[in-house]
Short mmCIF file of C-alpha atoms and ligand atoms in Angstrom, two decimals:
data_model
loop_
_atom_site.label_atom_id
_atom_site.label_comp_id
_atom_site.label_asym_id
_atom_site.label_seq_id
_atom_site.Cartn_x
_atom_site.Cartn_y
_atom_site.Cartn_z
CA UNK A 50 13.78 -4.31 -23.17
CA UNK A 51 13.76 -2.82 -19.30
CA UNK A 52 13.62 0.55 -19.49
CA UNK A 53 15.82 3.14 -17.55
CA UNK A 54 13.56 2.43 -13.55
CA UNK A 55 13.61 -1.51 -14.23
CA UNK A 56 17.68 -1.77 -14.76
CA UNK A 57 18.27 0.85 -11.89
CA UNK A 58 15.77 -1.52 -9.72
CA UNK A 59 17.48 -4.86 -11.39
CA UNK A 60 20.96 -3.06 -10.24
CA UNK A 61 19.35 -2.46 -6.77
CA UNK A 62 18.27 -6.13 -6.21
CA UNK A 63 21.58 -7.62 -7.88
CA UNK A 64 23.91 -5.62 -5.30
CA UNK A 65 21.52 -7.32 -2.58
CA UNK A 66 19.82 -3.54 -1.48
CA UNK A 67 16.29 -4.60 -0.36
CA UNK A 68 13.32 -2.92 -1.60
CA UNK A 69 11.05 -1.18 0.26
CA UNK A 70 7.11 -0.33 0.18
CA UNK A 71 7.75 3.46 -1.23
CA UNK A 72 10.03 2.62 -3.11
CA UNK A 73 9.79 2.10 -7.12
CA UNK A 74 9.20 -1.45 -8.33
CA UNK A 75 8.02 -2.93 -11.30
CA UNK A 76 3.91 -3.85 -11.44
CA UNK A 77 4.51 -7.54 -12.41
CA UNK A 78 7.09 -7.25 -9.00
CA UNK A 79 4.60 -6.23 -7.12
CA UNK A 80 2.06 -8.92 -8.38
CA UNK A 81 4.51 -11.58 -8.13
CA UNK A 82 4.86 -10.82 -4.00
CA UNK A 83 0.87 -9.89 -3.58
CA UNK A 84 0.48 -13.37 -5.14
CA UNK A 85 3.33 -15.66 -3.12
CA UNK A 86 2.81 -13.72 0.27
CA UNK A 87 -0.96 -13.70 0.06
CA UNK A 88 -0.88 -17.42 -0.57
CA UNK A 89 1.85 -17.90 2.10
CA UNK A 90 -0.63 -16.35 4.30
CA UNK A 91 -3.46 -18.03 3.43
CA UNK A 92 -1.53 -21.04 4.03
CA UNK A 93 -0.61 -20.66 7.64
CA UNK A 94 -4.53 -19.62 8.77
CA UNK A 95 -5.31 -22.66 6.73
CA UNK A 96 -3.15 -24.64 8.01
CA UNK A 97 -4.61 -24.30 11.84
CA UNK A 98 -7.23 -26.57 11.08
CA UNK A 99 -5.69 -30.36 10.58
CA UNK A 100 -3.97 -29.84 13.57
CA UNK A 101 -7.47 -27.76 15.28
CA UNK A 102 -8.67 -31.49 14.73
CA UNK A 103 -6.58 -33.25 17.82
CA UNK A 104 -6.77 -30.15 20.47
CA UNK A 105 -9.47 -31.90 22.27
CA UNK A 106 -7.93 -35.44 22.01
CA UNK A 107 -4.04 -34.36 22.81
CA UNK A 108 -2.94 -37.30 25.40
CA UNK A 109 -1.74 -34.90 27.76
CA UNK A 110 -2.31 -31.48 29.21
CA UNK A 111 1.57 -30.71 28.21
CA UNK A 112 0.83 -31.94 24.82
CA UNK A 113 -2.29 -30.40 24.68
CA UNK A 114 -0.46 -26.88 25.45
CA UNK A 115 1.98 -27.27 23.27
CA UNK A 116 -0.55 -27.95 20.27
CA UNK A 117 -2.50 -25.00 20.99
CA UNK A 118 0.44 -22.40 21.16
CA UNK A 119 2.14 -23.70 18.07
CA UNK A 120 -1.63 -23.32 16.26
CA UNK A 121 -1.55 -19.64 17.52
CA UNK A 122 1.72 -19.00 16.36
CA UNK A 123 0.24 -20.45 13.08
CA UNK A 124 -2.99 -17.69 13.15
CA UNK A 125 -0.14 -14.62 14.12
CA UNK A 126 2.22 -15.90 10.71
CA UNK A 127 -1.33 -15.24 9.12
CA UNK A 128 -1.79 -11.97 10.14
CA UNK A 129 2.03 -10.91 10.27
CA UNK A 130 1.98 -11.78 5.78
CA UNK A 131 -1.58 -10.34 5.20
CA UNK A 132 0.27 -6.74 6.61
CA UNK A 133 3.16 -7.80 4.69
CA UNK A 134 1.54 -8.56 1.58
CA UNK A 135 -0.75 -4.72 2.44
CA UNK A 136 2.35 -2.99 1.84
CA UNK A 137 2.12 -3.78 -1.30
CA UNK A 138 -1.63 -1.72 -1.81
CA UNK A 139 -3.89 -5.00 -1.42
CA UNK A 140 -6.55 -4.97 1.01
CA UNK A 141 -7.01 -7.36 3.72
CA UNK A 142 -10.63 -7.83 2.60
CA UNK A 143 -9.61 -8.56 -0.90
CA UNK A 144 -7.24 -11.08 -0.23
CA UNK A 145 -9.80 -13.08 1.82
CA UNK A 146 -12.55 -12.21 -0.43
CA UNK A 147 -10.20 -14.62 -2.92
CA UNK A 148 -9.17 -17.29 -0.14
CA UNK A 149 -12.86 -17.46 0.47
CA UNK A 150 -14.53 -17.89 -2.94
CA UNK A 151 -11.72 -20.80 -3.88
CA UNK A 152 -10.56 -18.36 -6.47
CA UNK A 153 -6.81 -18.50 -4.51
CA UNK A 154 -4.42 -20.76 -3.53
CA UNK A 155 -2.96 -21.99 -0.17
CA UNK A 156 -0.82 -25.08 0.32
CA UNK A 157 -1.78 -28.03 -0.96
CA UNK A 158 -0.07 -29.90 1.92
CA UNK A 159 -3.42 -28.59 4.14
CA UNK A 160 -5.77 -30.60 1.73
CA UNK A 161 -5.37 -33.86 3.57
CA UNK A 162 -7.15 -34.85 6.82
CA UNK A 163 -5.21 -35.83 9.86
CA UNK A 164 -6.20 -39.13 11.27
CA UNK A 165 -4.48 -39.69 14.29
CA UNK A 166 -2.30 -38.46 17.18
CA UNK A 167 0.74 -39.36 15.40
CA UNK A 168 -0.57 -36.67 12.18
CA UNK A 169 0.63 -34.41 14.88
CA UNK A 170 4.02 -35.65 15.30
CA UNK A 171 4.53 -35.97 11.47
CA UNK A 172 2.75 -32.71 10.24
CA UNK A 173 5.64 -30.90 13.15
CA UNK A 174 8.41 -32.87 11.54
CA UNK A 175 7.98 -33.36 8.09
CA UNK A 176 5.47 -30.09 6.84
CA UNK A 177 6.95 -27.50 9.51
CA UNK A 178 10.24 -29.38 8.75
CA UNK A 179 9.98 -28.50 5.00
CA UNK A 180 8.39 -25.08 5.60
CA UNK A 181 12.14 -24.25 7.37
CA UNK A 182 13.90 -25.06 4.80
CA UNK A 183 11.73 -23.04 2.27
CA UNK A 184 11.73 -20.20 4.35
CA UNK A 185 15.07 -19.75 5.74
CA UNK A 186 15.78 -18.44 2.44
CA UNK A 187 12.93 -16.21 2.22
CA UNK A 188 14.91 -14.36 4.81
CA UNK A 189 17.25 -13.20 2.52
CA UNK A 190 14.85 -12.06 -0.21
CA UNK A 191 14.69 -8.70 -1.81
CA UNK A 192 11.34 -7.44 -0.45
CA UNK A 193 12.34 -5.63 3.01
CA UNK A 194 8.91 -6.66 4.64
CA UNK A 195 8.49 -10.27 4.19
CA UNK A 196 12.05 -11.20 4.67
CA UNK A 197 11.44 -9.63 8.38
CA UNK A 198 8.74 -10.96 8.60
CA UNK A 199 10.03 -14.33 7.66
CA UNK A 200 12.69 -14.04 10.33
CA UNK A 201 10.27 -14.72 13.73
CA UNK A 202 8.26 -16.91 11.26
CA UNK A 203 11.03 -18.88 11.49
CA UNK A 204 12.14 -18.99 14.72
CA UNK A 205 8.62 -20.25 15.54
CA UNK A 206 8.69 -22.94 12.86
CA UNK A 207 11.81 -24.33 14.38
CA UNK A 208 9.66 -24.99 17.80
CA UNK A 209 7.10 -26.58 15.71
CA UNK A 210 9.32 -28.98 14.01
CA UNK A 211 10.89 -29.61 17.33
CA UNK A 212 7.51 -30.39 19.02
CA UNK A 213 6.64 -32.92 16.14
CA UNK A 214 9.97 -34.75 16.00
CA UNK A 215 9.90 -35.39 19.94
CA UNK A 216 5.88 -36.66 19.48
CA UNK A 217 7.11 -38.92 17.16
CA UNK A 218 10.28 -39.83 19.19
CA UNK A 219 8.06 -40.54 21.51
CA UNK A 220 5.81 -43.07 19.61
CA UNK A 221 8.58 -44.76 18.06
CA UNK A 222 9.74 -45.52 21.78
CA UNK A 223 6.50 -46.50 22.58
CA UNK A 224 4.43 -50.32 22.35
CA UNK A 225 4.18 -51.60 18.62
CA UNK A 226 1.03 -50.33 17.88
CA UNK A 227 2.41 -46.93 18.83
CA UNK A 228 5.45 -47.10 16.67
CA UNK A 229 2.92 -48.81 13.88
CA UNK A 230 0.77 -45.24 14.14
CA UNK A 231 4.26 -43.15 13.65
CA UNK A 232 5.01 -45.69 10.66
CA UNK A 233 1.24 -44.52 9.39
CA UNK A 234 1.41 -41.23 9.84
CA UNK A 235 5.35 -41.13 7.90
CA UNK A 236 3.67 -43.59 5.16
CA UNK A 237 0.72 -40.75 4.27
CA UNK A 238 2.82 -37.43 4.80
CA UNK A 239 5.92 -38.20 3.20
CA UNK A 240 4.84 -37.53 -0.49
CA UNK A 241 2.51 -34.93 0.51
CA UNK A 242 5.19 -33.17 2.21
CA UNK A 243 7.91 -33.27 -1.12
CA UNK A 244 4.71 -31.71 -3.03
CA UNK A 245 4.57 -28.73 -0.56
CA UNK A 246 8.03 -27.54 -2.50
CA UNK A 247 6.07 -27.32 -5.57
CA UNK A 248 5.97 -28.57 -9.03
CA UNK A 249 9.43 -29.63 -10.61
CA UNK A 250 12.13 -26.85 -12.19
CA UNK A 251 11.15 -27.98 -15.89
CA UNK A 252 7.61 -26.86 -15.21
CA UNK A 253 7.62 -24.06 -12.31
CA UNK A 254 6.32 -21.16 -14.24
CA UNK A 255 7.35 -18.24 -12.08
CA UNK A 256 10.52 -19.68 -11.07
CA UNK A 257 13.07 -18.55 -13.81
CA UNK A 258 11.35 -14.41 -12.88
CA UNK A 259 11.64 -14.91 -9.26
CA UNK A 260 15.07 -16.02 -9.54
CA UNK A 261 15.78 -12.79 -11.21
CA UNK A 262 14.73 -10.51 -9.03
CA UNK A 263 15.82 -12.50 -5.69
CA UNK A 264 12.63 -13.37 -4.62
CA UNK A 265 13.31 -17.13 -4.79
CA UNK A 266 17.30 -17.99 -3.71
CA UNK A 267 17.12 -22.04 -4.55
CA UNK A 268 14.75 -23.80 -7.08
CA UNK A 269 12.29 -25.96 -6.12
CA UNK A 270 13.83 -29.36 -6.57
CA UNK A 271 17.00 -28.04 -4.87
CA UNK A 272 14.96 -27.90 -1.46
CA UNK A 273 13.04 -30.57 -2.11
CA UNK A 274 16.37 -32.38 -2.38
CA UNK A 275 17.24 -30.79 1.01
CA UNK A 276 14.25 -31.98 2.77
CA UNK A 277 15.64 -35.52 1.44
CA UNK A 278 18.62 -35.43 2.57
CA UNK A 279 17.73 -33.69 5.84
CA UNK A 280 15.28 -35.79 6.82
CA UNK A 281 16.13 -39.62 5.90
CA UNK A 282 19.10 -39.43 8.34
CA UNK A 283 15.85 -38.24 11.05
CA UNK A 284 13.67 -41.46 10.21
CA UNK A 285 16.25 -43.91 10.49
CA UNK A 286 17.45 -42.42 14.32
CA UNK A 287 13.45 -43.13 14.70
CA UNK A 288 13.27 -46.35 13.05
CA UNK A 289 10.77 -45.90 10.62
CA UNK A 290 11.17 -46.63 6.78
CA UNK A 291 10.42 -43.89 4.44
CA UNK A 292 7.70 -44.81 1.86
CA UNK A 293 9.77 -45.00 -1.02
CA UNK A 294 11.33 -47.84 -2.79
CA UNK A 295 13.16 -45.75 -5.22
CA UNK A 296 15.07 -43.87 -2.29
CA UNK A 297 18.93 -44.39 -2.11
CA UNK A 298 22.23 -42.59 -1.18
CA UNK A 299 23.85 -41.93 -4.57
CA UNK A 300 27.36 -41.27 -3.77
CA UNK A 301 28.33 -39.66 -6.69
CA UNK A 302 26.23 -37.20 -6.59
CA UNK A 303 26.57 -37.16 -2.36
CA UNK A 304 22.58 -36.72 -2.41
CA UNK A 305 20.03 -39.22 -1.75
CA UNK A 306 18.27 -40.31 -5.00
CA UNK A 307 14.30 -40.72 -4.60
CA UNK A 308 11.20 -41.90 -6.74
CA UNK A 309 8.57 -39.77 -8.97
CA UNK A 310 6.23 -38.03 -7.04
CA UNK A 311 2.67 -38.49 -8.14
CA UNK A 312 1.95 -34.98 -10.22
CA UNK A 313 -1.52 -35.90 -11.07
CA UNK A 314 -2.20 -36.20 -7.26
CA UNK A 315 -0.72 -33.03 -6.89
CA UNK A 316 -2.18 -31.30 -9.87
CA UNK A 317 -6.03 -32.42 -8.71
CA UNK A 318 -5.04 -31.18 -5.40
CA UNK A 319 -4.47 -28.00 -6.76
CA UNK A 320 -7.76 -27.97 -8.72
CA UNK A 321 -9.49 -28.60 -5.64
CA UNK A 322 -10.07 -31.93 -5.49
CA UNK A 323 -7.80 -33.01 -2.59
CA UNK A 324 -9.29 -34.89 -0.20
CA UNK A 325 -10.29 -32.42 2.08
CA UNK A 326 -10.48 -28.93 -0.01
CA UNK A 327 -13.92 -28.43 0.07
CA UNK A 328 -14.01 -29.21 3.89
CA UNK A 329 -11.14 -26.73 4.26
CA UNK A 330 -13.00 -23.68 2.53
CA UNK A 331 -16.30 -24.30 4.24
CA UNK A 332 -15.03 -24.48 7.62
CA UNK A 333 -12.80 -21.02 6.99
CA UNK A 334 -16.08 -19.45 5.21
CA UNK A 335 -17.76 -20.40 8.66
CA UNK A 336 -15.53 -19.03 10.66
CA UNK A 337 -15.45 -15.81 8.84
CA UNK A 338 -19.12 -15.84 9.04
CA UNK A 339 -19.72 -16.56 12.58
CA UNK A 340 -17.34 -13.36 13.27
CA UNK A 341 -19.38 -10.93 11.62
CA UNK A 342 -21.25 -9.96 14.85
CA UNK A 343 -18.01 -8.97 16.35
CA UNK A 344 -16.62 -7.31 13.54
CA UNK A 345 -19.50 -5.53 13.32
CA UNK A 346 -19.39 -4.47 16.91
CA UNK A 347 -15.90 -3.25 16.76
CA UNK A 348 -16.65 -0.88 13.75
CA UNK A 349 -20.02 0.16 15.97
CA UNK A 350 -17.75 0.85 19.03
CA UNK A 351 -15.14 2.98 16.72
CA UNK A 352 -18.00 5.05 15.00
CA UNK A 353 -19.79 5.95 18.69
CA UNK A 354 -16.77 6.83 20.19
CA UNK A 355 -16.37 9.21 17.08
CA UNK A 356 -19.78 10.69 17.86
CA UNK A 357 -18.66 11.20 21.27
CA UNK A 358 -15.71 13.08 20.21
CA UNK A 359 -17.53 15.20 17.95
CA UNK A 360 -20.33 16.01 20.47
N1 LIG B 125 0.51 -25.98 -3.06
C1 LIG B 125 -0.30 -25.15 -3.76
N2 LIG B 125 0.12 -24.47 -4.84
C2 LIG B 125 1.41 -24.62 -5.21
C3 LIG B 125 2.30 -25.44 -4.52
C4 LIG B 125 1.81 -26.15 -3.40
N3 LIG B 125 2.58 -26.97 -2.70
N4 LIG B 125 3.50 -25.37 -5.13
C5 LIG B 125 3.36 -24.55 -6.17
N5 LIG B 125 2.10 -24.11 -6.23
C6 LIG B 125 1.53 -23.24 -7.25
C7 LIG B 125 2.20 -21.89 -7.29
O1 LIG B 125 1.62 -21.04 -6.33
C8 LIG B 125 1.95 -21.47 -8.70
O2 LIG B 125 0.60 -21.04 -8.84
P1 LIG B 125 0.17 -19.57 -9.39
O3 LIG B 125 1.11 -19.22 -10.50
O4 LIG B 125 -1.25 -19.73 -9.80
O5 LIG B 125 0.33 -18.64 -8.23
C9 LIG B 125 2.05 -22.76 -9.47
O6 LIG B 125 1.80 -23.79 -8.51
C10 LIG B 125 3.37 -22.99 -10.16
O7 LIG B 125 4.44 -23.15 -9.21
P2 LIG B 125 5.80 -22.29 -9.25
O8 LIG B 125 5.94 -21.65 -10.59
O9 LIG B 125 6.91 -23.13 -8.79
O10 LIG B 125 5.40 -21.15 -8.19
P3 LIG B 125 6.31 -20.31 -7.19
O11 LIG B 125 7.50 -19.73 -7.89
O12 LIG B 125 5.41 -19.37 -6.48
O13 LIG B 125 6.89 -21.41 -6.16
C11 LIG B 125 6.53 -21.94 -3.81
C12 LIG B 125 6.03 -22.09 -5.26
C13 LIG B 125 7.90 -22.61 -3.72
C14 LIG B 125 5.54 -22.61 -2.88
C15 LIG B 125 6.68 -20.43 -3.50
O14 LIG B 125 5.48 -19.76 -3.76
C16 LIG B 125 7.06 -20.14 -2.07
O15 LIG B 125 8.21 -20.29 -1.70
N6 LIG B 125 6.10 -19.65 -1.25
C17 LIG B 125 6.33 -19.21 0.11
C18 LIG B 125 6.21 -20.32 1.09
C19 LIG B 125 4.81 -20.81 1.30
O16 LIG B 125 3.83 -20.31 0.77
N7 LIG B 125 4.65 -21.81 2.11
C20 LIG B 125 3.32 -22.30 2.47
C21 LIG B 125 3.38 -23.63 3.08
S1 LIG B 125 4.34 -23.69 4.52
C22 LIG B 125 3.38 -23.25 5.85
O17 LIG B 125 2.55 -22.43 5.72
C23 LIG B 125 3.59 -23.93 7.14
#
């Protein structure tokens, strides 16, 4: 049974009136967005280091510049859903206190290592590619500060998609063995990639809630569906074969059937045993670490210049 604030707030959210930090919401409400904006967060700083992998090895200085901005952009989505998700009376601290000790998640799509130039290209197309399409909706949702926020986010995900389509254009224009590393590269993101939209209807947990209250606009398997369908028509223009025997245009249904993604793969990615989790967390913990000095220098600066004042 809602009570009398949860219908008027239901009302609110059914006649499409965004809420607001000060305004009334529901605890679980707010728990639900700490949780999905947090990990969204965690996510994009994550995220900087597969690609942080090639910045040294980029074949060109135009390449290279490229890489580096869209990894900044990557660090500023961080930041820009950490102050989202601090609206909602979370600290900053306490949301990397839990990336840092494992206890939270970020995308599993980060877990795997990228092993050559053409990761680059594929990560840009098919991972920023997907990220679009779960996020253009996110634009719409019902909390007034992360569908803002979501907005820029992205604009600059469309560049990044961009950038990895044309590095695989490239390849696939390239010798054979260059086309052979964008065939690679497809082969190990592509099921990766329809994970990153999250485990089917029949067992998302949080889905039928979020629905509700207009947090989440499509279910998972209806984007995953429109990743398909997006992106098939993209790998044939570059000649590559999607990894997938199963996959076929069903024209009844005027969608692109596919195969059964590998849930257990996904499931012990989850649990931390991707292949590269435990690399991921230690490098972040690292980074943190080697910052200290600097934090602690800024909060030194702040408290003398206090003295000064008060003197
Ligand atoms: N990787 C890691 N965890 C996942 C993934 C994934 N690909 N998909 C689902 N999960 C987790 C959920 O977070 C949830 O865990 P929790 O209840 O412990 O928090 C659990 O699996 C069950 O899934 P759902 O019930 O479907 O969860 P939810 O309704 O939150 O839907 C989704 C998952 C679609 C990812 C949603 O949270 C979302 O849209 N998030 C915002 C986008 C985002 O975070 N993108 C990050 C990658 S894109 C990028 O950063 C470039």
């Amino acid at each position: 049974d809602m009570s009398a604030e949860e219908r008027a707030f239901q009302a609110r959210i059914d006649d499409g009136i965004r809420i607001e930090p000060k305004d009334w919401m529901p605890e679980a409400y707010r728990k639900t967005l700490i949780r999905q904006i947090s990990q969204h967060a965690h996510s994009e700083i994550v995220g900087q280091l597969p690609e942080g992998n090639w910045v040294t090895r980029a074949p060109t200085l135009k390449r290279k510049s490229i890489l580096l901005a869209k990894i900044q952009d990557e660090a500023g989505h961080g930041l820009y859903l950490y102050s989202a998700a601090e609206t909602l009376g979370v600290s900053r601290d306490e949301l990397l206190q839990a990336l840092h000790s494992g206890k939270a998640k970020y995308s599993s799509i980060f877990n795997y290592p990228t092993l050559s130039w053409a990761d680059m290209g594929a990560i840009g197309w098919l991972v920023d590619g997907s990220a679009i399409i779960n996020q253009i909706p996110l634009c719409r949702c019902s909390y007034g500060p992360y569908s803002r926020a979501m907005i820029r986010v992205c604009k600059e995900e469309s560049f990044h998609a961009r950038q990895g389509y044309d590095i695989m254009l490239a390849l696939c224009n390239g010798t054979a063995e260059q086309k052979a590393m964008a065939q690679d590269a497809l082969n190990r993101w592509w099921w990766p990639s329809l994970m990153m939209f999250g485990p089917s209807d029949a067992n998302s947990v949080n889905s039928a809630q979020s629905t509700q209250w207009r947090i989440k606009l499509f279910s998972n398997d209806e984007l995953r569906q429109r990743m398909v369908d997006q992106t098939v028509p993209q790998a044939e223009f570059l000649g590559l074969t999607i990894p997938d025997p199963d996959l076929k245009w069903n024209a009844e249904r005027g969608h692109y059937d596919f195969g059964e993604i590998d849930w257990a793969e996904f499931h012990a990615v989850l649990q931390g045993n991707g292949p590269c989790n435990r690399e991921r967390l230690r490098t972040r913990v690292k980074a943190w670490d080697d910052g200290q000095w600097f934090r602690d220098a800024l909060v030194a600066h702040a408290e003398k210049h206090a003295t000064d004042k008060a003197a």
